[in-house]
Amino acid sequence: MPDKDFREILKKVNQFEISNNTDIIELINSLKETGFNAKRLALACEIYNEMINQSDCVKFFGLAGALVPAGMQKVIYDFIKEGYIDILVTTGANLTHDLAEALGFHHLQGDIQSEDVNDSYLHKEDINRIFDVFMPNKIYEGIEDFVSKLQIPDMQMSISSFLKFLGEQLPKNSCSILRICAEKKIPIFCPAFTDSGLAMQLGFHHQRLNLNHFADMLEMVNLAWDAKTAGICIVGGGVPKNFIMQSLQFCPNSAMYAIQITMDRPEQGGLSGAALREGISWGKINESAKYSTIISDATIALPLIYWFLKKKQKETKKGY
Amino acid sequence: MPDKDFREILKKVNQFEISNNTDIIELINSLKETGFNAKRLALACEIYNEMINQSDCVKFFGLAGALVPAGMQKVIYDFIKEGYIDILVTTGANLTHDLAEALGFHHLQGDIQSEDVNDSYLHKEDINRIFDVFMPNKIYEGIEDFVSKLQIPDMQMSISSFLKFLGEQLPKNSCSILRICAEKKIPIFCPAFTDSGLAMQLGFHHQRLNLNHFADMLEMVNLAWDAKTAGICIVGGGVPKNFIMQSLQFCPNSAMYAIQITMDRPEQGGLSGAALREGISWGKINESAKYSTIISDATIALPLIYWFLKKKQKETKKGY
Amino acid sequence: MPDKDFREILKKVNQFEISNNTDIIELINSLKETGFNAKRLALACEIYNEMINQSDCVKFFGLAGALVPAGMQKVIYDFIKEGYIDILVTTGANLTHDLAEALGFHHLQGDIQSEDVNDSYLHKEDINRIFDVFMPNKIYEGIEDFVSKLQIPDMQMSISSFLKFLGEQLPKNSCSILRICAEKKIPIFCPAFTDSGLAMQLGFHHQRLNLNHFADMLEMVNLAWDAKTAGICIVGGGVPKNFIMQSLQFCPNSAMYAIQITMDRPEQGGLSGAALREGISWGKINESAKYSTIISDATIALPLIYWFLKKKQKETKKGY
Amino acid sequence: MPDKDFREILKKVNQFEISNNTDIIELINSLKETGFNAKRLALACEIYNEMINQSDCVKFFGLAGALVPAGMQKVIYDFIKEGYIDILVTTGANLTHDLAEALGFHHLQGDIQSEDVNDSYLHKEDINRIFDVFMPNKIYEGIEDFVSKLQIPDMQMSISSFLKFLGEQLPKNSCSILRICAEKKIPIFCPAFTDSGLAMQLGFHHQRLNLNHFADMLEMVNLAWDAKTAGICIVGGGVPKNFIMQSLQFCPNSAMYAIQITMDRPEQGGLSGAALREGISWGKINESAKYSTIISDATIALPLIYWFLKKKQKETKKGY
């Protein structure tokens, strides 16, 4: 922060208002002139929009947290469909839940206090709980049935290649993340793949399977290296965040744009909550990068960001 | 939770989508069928709308946190103007910042990394920092000038009476919370009033001032007692939350509706983060109440709730 | 941060160990050379010890959160008894709970999952819940009985004078914070006093009571002004934090030592979670102050700090 | 919670005190009768001690977060050396940092405000920042040098076998987690191994490496299945938590003891912050299990737990 110029960059806080004509673009533009997480949300929207507008920007998207069970599958699907994601890094859990929905199974939600239901009761009823969302245990039977019949072409293929193969086997008319990524040739990386119910079923039924994790790791460094401009959006931290970050660390490139949506904080020193500016010291993020961390549940922030981007991009295409 | 009926109340999670025609009402209605804080936000919107629609519902609104500096003054002003708040309980800090804006002073905000600016530098420049919002120290001179000239009618009046008097002295064309409350005869309670810059200036210039805090405390119990239906919305916790809660505790009444927007959590045992259901044990919240806690920065959640309510109420009035 | 010297101040992280002879002093001294909150805890211990050793240091102690119900009454009592607190600022709730214990009533705790007990059941049983601690509602009757018989000497005395009077009425052999403060002439400030069950009972039974909050506010500024060296320890934030901070803001003095124990974070802009360094911009904390924020439940950090201080002070007195 | 018996299980909260003779065992025993996280810490100590005392209990330990950089390497080493851990699941990052320390490199820490140092400056100086801990980038050269010379016996061995091989190559007189696990035949699982600097260097220098992740996944289910009694201790959540939990989910067994130390919370629905009782619904945790979640930075809680266990176990062996 060049302190001498600081007074000059200060502007009036906008006591913003909602009018009859407020739309998502006006809301976000107004919030940009406020403070705290509202402002950071608005800055994140603006940064993401720039990432999309810059044609040589490769958009890395890290996704952790149980977002598919929480009803965010279609939003992520749309991020991919609209071209807002070039490389997806996620958890095995999200892929397991995505597969379940793609095969026609559903996660369940209840009334306002359903998170207080007794867990022993749920266990007897064969219902697994994810805070206030529920997953009937029999969904695993459906996944098992599907997985056991897979004709895996190569027991030593990379995980990303396997996930592409998997996506191609899924019904066309679903909102599956696996399916749309396969269609649009968006690679999915999943470094902790064996930490998932999907991998468990694969392991039980395909005993010789040894998907190559190292191939993905090296491929990811190449992708980071080759990106003319690198932009990253991190949802929830975890392994997806670190995997994207280390790829930028171990190549000469660094991110010019960075967005982070998380409830984790920096003080306990874990990577999930680490401030984005800390990434500058590691060479993961460029010192002239634009970045914004939003402390928010992704189920609130992600739909708003998508809503903004979709409307904004439509306007851009129309030549506004 | 009557476990036997639990399976019956479970519904499919909605993998919701943003379409070209999405508006705030559709967004919130769709999020209601998802999970985590997105669902809780939607439930809070629905509960608040019910509170407004039920004509005998007295809407208690507790407001803590530096929301005026963060650009939320106009949103709160509009909550009051539209009749969404019947009784306001807030902090001296918010009133101090509201007065500053009403007198024509402004809070300032800077570019994306302004929260990292050096605090010693700011001190030399006479700029006070509130995370990423800035308040020039000379604003206090403006407040002092105004406060020193006040002709306070009664040195022992209640704080709420004093705040009404104060609001009446403010310019008509401002978005002042103090002004609109005075105009609409919405009482403002501020139990920790002397914990503020405004009270400090009052104390310096009106040495015999002894505003009656006990009168407010008892008046507040009466208001809680007389409410045919009590509904509460708590932003940020703190003294405003407890003051509303204790009024319901010390009368036979209890809240039928309760909303809470906070980043605090229950595990360390403080009241700010206490779960709303805990209020049932105290008789503050009715055991058949509808309630929802949103873990979110209020600068994100509050504008969305207001946006929803305003559009929904407009539709309701049109007879949709 | 003078960057040029930065490499020189860096030292090896201590991979610390617990030996057969580890005591609390060795533990804290070792943790000082680690990282994250362990290090911050150790720094806070060291800073507090310096505050005690510096004879002209006035130690302001802000206490928010339900610490008396959680079994921390005796620790705070000992802080006062040992002379580690010169001025106490706290919430009405803590004083209400302190009074209850002083009158022979008790808070209750249960087995490992007692926080999950049904709140409607508790309400029927007249038991109030504070997360995993319970307060039988009949305690209020005991408080009421005591309060109704009080012969308050002056209906317009300051709150701190009233609290001194109150402490003098309490049994000598209790661990009451009110009692020990009265005995040791440690002033207690409680800016949000009417936000408490104790004030409620006072208001019901002494209708003409109008304790002077403004007198306390001004007295507190004088105490801050007169402190040769000011040191502050903030537990939990809230009104006690702000009240201490504003006293330093509205006088030429500023804190040379500052400790903060909280679970609140800076990003949502509330004062409770504000970084201590932010206080430098306001002139509340000196730019050359030593300070440390510990992100921790106070029920864990406070006993450890007291344990360290007591043993360290004993050694100091022995001339180690 | 059998409500009828609830009143009977309630006991007085202990207003605990520190005396001249307080030791860690007395401290923890006293805190057990308090509330909030102090009580939960004490319960966790007691539960872990029971796990150790029960000879057929297999103790699964999940470790996430940058604990080695923060000076916790020796504590974890001692947990293993003393026999308090039977199966370790951790992150690649912790193993990378452990290897660095084992090879004679060191993490660095600075003075009280070192977390505010400018990240661009650090980048120029080739120093990587982990909140307030620093890692000179040249450490990677040391790791690379070591890794490049490794004579890996089998390119398709499981990760746990490879980590055992790796530990055997390390100097005997270090406090390395890898070394002590190899010596004591404690398996280390690392499901997200390729998400680490260590794996990156391995991949660069051993291009045909394809360590078998699936073998570990299946082996882990067998270990969970075979455990007469399963006990788990989760530090920090993440992949290690889920990997332990899924092993218990996919076998008939479930944990009889469970401890969790984390700063994550349940409301956003991620597994890291999920309540332990939620694990009951999945069959991961037994409905009659003893469990305790401590909301605390592990750098504070873990040393205290170890200190308690070591002293308690010494007493037990002496026949107290």
Short mmCIF file of N, CA and C in Angstrom, two decimals, chain C residues 103-195:
data_model
loop_
_atom_site.label_atom_id
_atom_site.label_comp_id
_atom_site.label_asym_id
_atom_site.label_seq_id
_atom_site.Cartn_x
_atom_site.Cartn_y
_atom_site.Cartn_z
N LEU C 103 -24.98 -15.67 46.52
CA LEU C 103 -26.12 -15.90 47.42
C LEU C 103 -26.34 -17.38 47.69
N GLY C 104 -25.47 -18.22 47.17
CA GLY C 104 -25.55 -19.65 47.49
C GLY C 104 -26.26 -20.49 46.45
N PHE C 105 -26.64 -19.87 45.34
CA PHE C 105 -27.26 -20.65 44.26
C PHE C 105 -26.17 -21.17 43.32
N HIS C 106 -26.55 -22.11 42.48
CA HIS C 106 -25.52 -22.72 41.63
C HIS C 106 -26.00 -22.93 40.21
N HIS C 107 -25.07 -22.78 39.30
CA HIS C 107 -25.29 -23.19 37.92
C HIS C 107 -24.99 -24.68 37.83
N LEU C 108 -25.63 -25.32 36.86
CA LEU C 108 -25.53 -26.78 36.78
C LEU C 108 -24.94 -27.21 35.44
N GLN C 109 -24.30 -28.37 35.46
CA GLN C 109 -23.76 -28.92 34.22
C GLN C 109 -24.02 -30.42 34.22
N GLY C 110 -24.07 -30.96 33.00
CA GLY C 110 -24.47 -32.37 32.93
C GLY C 110 -23.45 -33.22 32.24
N ASP C 111 -23.89 -34.29 31.68
CA ASP C 111 -22.93 -35.19 31.06
C ASP C 111 -22.60 -34.72 29.65
N ILE C 112 -21.93 -35.55 28.96
CA ILE C 112 -21.21 -35.12 27.76
C ILE C 112 -22.08 -34.55 26.65
N GLN C 113 -23.34 -35.01 26.50
CA GLN C 113 -24.15 -34.47 25.41
C GLN C 113 -25.32 -33.62 25.90
N SER C 114 -25.15 -33.03 27.07
CA SER C 114 -26.27 -32.30 27.65
C SER C 114 -26.69 -31.10 26.82
N GLU C 115 -25.80 -30.61 25.95
CA GLU C 115 -26.23 -29.46 25.14
C GLU C 115 -27.31 -29.84 24.13
N ASP C 116 -27.54 -31.13 23.93
CA ASP C 116 -28.55 -31.55 22.97
C ASP C 116 -29.93 -31.73 23.59
N VAL C 117 -30.06 -31.48 24.89
CA VAL C 117 -31.36 -31.70 25.55
C VAL C 117 -32.41 -30.77 24.93
N ASN C 118 -33.62 -31.24 24.90
CA ASN C 118 -34.72 -30.51 24.26
C ASN C 118 -35.10 -29.26 25.05
N ASP C 119 -35.17 -28.12 24.35
CA ASP C 119 -35.41 -26.86 25.04
C ASP C 119 -36.84 -26.70 25.52
N SER C 120 -37.79 -27.31 24.82
CA SER C 120 -39.17 -27.23 25.29
C SER C 120 -39.31 -27.99 26.62
N TYR C 121 -38.66 -29.13 26.70
CA TYR C 121 -38.63 -29.89 27.95
C TYR C 121 -38.04 -29.03 29.08
N LEU C 122 -36.93 -28.39 28.79
CA LEU C 122 -36.28 -27.55 29.81
C LEU C 122 -37.22 -26.43 30.25
N HIS C 123 -37.92 -25.83 29.30
CA HIS C 123 -38.83 -24.74 29.65
C HIS C 123 -39.90 -25.24 30.62
N LYS C 124 -40.43 -26.42 30.36
CA LYS C 124 -41.45 -26.99 31.26
C LYS C 124 -40.86 -27.25 32.64
N GLU C 125 -39.59 -27.60 32.68
CA GLU C 125 -38.93 -27.90 33.95
C GLU C 125 -38.36 -26.64 34.62
N ASP C 126 -38.61 -25.48 34.02
CA ASP C 126 -38.09 -24.21 34.56
C ASP C 126 -36.56 -24.21 34.69
N ILE C 127 -35.92 -24.73 33.67
CA ILE C 127 -34.46 -24.71 33.63
C ILE C 127 -34.02 -23.93 32.39
N ASN C 128 -33.23 -22.89 32.60
CA ASN C 128 -32.73 -22.08 31.49
C ASN C 128 -31.39 -22.65 31.02
N ARG C 129 -31.19 -22.65 29.71
CA ARG C 129 -29.98 -23.25 29.16
C ARG C 129 -29.02 -22.19 28.62
N ILE C 130 -27.74 -22.34 28.95
CA ILE C 130 -26.66 -21.53 28.39
C ILE C 130 -25.70 -22.53 27.74
N PHE C 131 -25.99 -22.91 26.52
CA PHE C 131 -25.28 -23.95 25.78
C PHE C 131 -25.28 -25.27 26.56
N ASP C 132 -24.24 -25.59 27.34
CA ASP C 132 -24.24 -26.86 28.07
C ASP C 132 -24.25 -26.62 29.59
N VAL C 133 -24.61 -25.41 29.99
CA VAL C 133 -24.75 -25.08 31.41
C VAL C 133 -26.21 -24.72 31.65
N PHE C 134 -26.70 -25.00 32.86
CA PHE C 134 -28.11 -24.84 33.14
C PHE C 134 -28.33 -23.98 34.38
N MET C 135 -29.38 -23.17 34.34
CA MET C 135 -29.67 -22.27 35.45
C MET C 135 -31.14 -22.43 35.82
N PRO C 136 -31.41 -23.05 36.96
CA PRO C 136 -32.81 -23.19 37.38
C PRO C 136 -33.44 -21.81 37.50
N ASN C 137 -34.64 -21.66 36.99
CA ASN C 137 -35.27 -20.35 36.95
C ASN C 137 -35.54 -19.80 38.35
N LYS C 138 -35.64 -20.68 39.32
CA LYS C 138 -35.94 -20.21 40.68
C LYS C 138 -34.80 -19.38 41.28
N ILE C 139 -33.63 -19.45 40.68
CA ILE C 139 -32.53 -18.57 41.13
C ILE C 139 -32.97 -17.12 41.09
N TYR C 140 -33.80 -16.78 40.09
CA TYR C 140 -34.25 -15.39 39.99
C TYR C 140 -35.07 -14.97 41.20
N GLU C 141 -35.79 -15.94 41.78
CA GLU C 141 -36.56 -15.62 42.99
C GLU C 141 -35.61 -15.25 44.14
N GLY C 142 -34.51 -15.99 44.22
CA GLY C 142 -33.52 -15.68 45.25
C GLY C 142 -32.92 -14.30 45.05
N ILE C 143 -32.61 -13.99 43.80
CA ILE C 143 -32.07 -12.67 43.49
C ILE C 143 -33.10 -11.59 43.81
N GLU C 144 -34.32 -11.86 43.42
CA GLU C 144 -35.40 -10.89 43.65
C GLU C 144 -35.56 -10.61 45.15
N ASP C 145 -35.54 -11.67 45.93
CA ASP C 145 -35.70 -11.54 47.38
C ASP C 145 -34.60 -10.64 47.95
N PHE C 146 -33.37 -10.88 47.52
CA PHE C 146 -32.22 -10.11 47.97
C PHE C 146 -32.34 -8.65 47.53
N VAL C 147 -32.65 -8.48 46.26
CA VAL C 147 -32.68 -7.15 45.66
C VAL C 147 -33.79 -6.28 46.26
N SER C 148 -34.93 -6.92 46.54
CA SER C 148 -36.09 -6.14 47.02
C SER C 148 -35.82 -5.53 48.39
N LYS C 149 -34.92 -6.15 49.14
CA LYS C 149 -34.65 -5.68 50.50
C LYS C 149 -33.49 -4.67 50.56
N LEU C 150 -32.86 -4.44 49.43
CA LEU C 150 -31.71 -3.52 49.43
C LEU C 150 -32.14 -2.11 49.84
N GLN C 151 -31.35 -1.50 50.69
CA GLN C 151 -31.59 -0.10 51.09
C GLN C 151 -30.62 0.76 50.29
N ILE C 152 -31.01 1.08 49.09
CA ILE C 152 -30.10 1.79 48.19
C ILE C 152 -29.90 3.23 48.69
N PRO C 153 -28.66 3.62 48.96
CA PRO C 153 -28.40 4.91 49.60
C PRO C 153 -28.75 6.12 48.73
N ASP C 154 -28.65 5.98 47.42
CA ASP C 154 -28.83 7.14 46.53
C ASP C 154 -29.34 6.64 45.19
N MET C 155 -30.53 7.07 44.83
CA MET C 155 -31.16 6.57 43.61
C MET C 155 -30.45 7.06 42.34
N GLN C 156 -29.59 8.06 42.48
CA GLN C 156 -28.90 8.61 41.31
C GLN C 156 -27.38 8.41 41.39
N MET C 157 -26.96 7.50 42.21
CA MET C 157 -25.53 7.24 42.28
C MET C 157 -25.06 6.61 40.96
N SER C 158 -23.76 6.64 40.76
CA SER C 158 -23.25 6.01 39.54
C SER C 158 -23.38 4.49 39.66
N ILE C 159 -23.34 3.83 38.55
CA ILE C 159 -23.43 2.36 38.58
C ILE C 159 -22.25 1.79 39.35
N SER C 160 -21.07 2.31 39.11
CA SER C 160 -19.90 1.75 39.79
C SER C 160 -20.02 1.93 41.31
N SER C 161 -20.57 3.06 41.76
CA SER C 161 -20.78 3.25 43.20
C SER C 161 -21.82 2.24 43.71
N PHE C 162 -22.88 2.06 42.93
CA PHE C 162 -23.91 1.11 43.33
C PHE C 162 -23.33 -0.30 43.42
N LEU C 163 -22.48 -0.67 42.46
CA LEU C 163 -21.93 -2.03 42.46
C LEU C 163 -20.99 -2.24 43.65
N LYS C 164 -20.31 -1.17 44.05
CA LYS C 164 -19.48 -1.25 45.26
C LYS C 164 -20.38 -1.49 46.48
N PHE C 165 -21.46 -0.70 46.56
CA PHE C 165 -22.44 -0.88 47.64
C PHE C 165 -22.97 -2.31 47.63
N LEU C 166 -23.28 -2.80 46.45
CA LEU C 166 -23.85 -4.16 46.33
C LEU C 166 -22.85 -5.20 46.84
N GLY C 167 -21.61 -5.05 46.42
CA GLY C 167 -20.58 -6.00 46.84
C GLY C 167 -20.42 -6.06 48.34
N GLU C 168 -20.60 -4.91 48.98
CA GLU C 168 -20.44 -4.86 50.44
C GLU C 168 -21.54 -5.61 51.18
N GLN C 169 -22.67 -5.82 50.51
CA GLN C 169 -23.79 -6.54 51.14
C GLN C 169 -23.62 -8.06 51.05
N LEU C 170 -22.63 -8.51 50.31
CA LEU C 170 -22.55 -9.95 50.02
C LEU C 170 -21.73 -10.69 51.07
N PRO C 171 -22.02 -11.98 51.24
CA PRO C 171 -21.32 -12.79 52.24
C PRO C 171 -19.81 -12.73 52.03
N LYS C 172 -19.07 -12.66 53.14
CA LYS C 172 -17.61 -12.53 53.06
C LYS C 172 -16.92 -13.76 52.50
N ASN C 173 -17.45 -14.90 52.79
CA ASN C 173 -16.74 -16.12 52.41
C ASN C 173 -17.11 -16.66 51.03
N SER C 174 -17.59 -15.80 50.17
CA SER C 174 -17.91 -16.26 48.82
C SER C 174 -16.75 -15.92 47.87
N CYS C 175 -16.83 -16.46 46.66
CA CYS C 175 -15.83 -16.11 45.64
C CYS C 175 -16.39 -15.06 44.71
N SER C 176 -17.21 -14.21 45.24
CA SER C 176 -17.92 -13.24 44.41
C SER C 176 -16.98 -12.17 43.86
N ILE C 177 -17.15 -11.90 42.57
CA ILE C 177 -16.42 -10.81 41.92
C ILE C 177 -16.85 -9.48 42.50
N LEU C 178 -18.15 -9.31 42.71
CA LEU C 178 -18.67 -8.08 43.30
C LEU C 178 -18.06 -7.85 44.68
N ARG C 179 -18.00 -8.89 45.48
CA ARG C 179 -17.50 -8.79 46.86
C ARG C 179 -16.00 -8.43 46.88
N ILE C 180 -15.20 -9.16 46.11
CA ILE C 180 -13.75 -8.93 46.16
C ILE C 180 -13.40 -7.55 45.59
N CYS C 181 -14.16 -7.10 44.58
CA CYS C 181 -13.91 -5.76 44.04
C CYS C 181 -14.23 -4.70 45.09
N ALA C 182 -15.32 -4.89 45.82
CA ALA C 182 -15.68 -3.93 46.87
C ALA C 182 -14.59 -3.91 47.95
N GLU C 183 -14.14 -5.08 48.33
CA GLU C 183 -13.10 -5.18 49.36
C GLU C 183 -11.80 -4.51 48.94
N LYS C 184 -11.41 -4.77 47.69
CA LYS C 184 -10.11 -4.28 47.22
C LYS C 184 -10.21 -2.91 46.54
N LYS C 185 -11.41 -2.32 46.60
CA LYS C 185 -11.64 -1.00 45.98
C LYS C 185 -11.28 -0.98 44.49
N ILE C 186 -11.59 -2.06 43.82
CA ILE C 186 -11.45 -2.12 42.36
C ILE C 186 -12.78 -1.70 41.76
N PRO C 187 -12.81 -0.60 41.01
CA PRO C 187 -14.09 -0.18 40.44
C PRO C 187 -14.59 -1.15 39.37
N ILE C 188 -15.90 -1.39 39.39
CA ILE C 188 -16.54 -2.18 38.33
C ILE C 188 -17.40 -1.25 37.50
N PHE C 189 -17.16 -1.22 36.20
CA PHE C 189 -18.01 -0.47 35.29
C PHE C 189 -18.90 -1.44 34.51
N CYS C 190 -20.13 -1.03 34.30
CA CYS C 190 -21.08 -1.90 33.61
C CYS C 190 -22.00 -1.01 32.77
N PRO C 191 -21.50 -0.60 31.59
CA PRO C 191 -22.23 0.41 30.81
C PRO C 191 -23.61 -0.07 30.34
N ALA C 192 -23.78 -1.37 30.16
CA ALA C 192 -25.09 -1.87 29.72
C ALA C 192 -25.78 -2.56 30.89
N PHE C 193 -25.74 -1.92 32.05
CA PHE C 193 -26.24 -2.57 33.25
C PHE C 193 -27.72 -2.95 33.14
N THR C 194 -28.54 -2.05 32.51
CA THR C 194 -29.98 -2.35 32.43
C THR C 194 -30.27 -3.51 31.49
N ASP C 195 -29.27 -4.00 30.83
CA ASP C 195 -29.40 -5.19 29.99
C ASP C 195 -29.05 -6.42 30.81
#
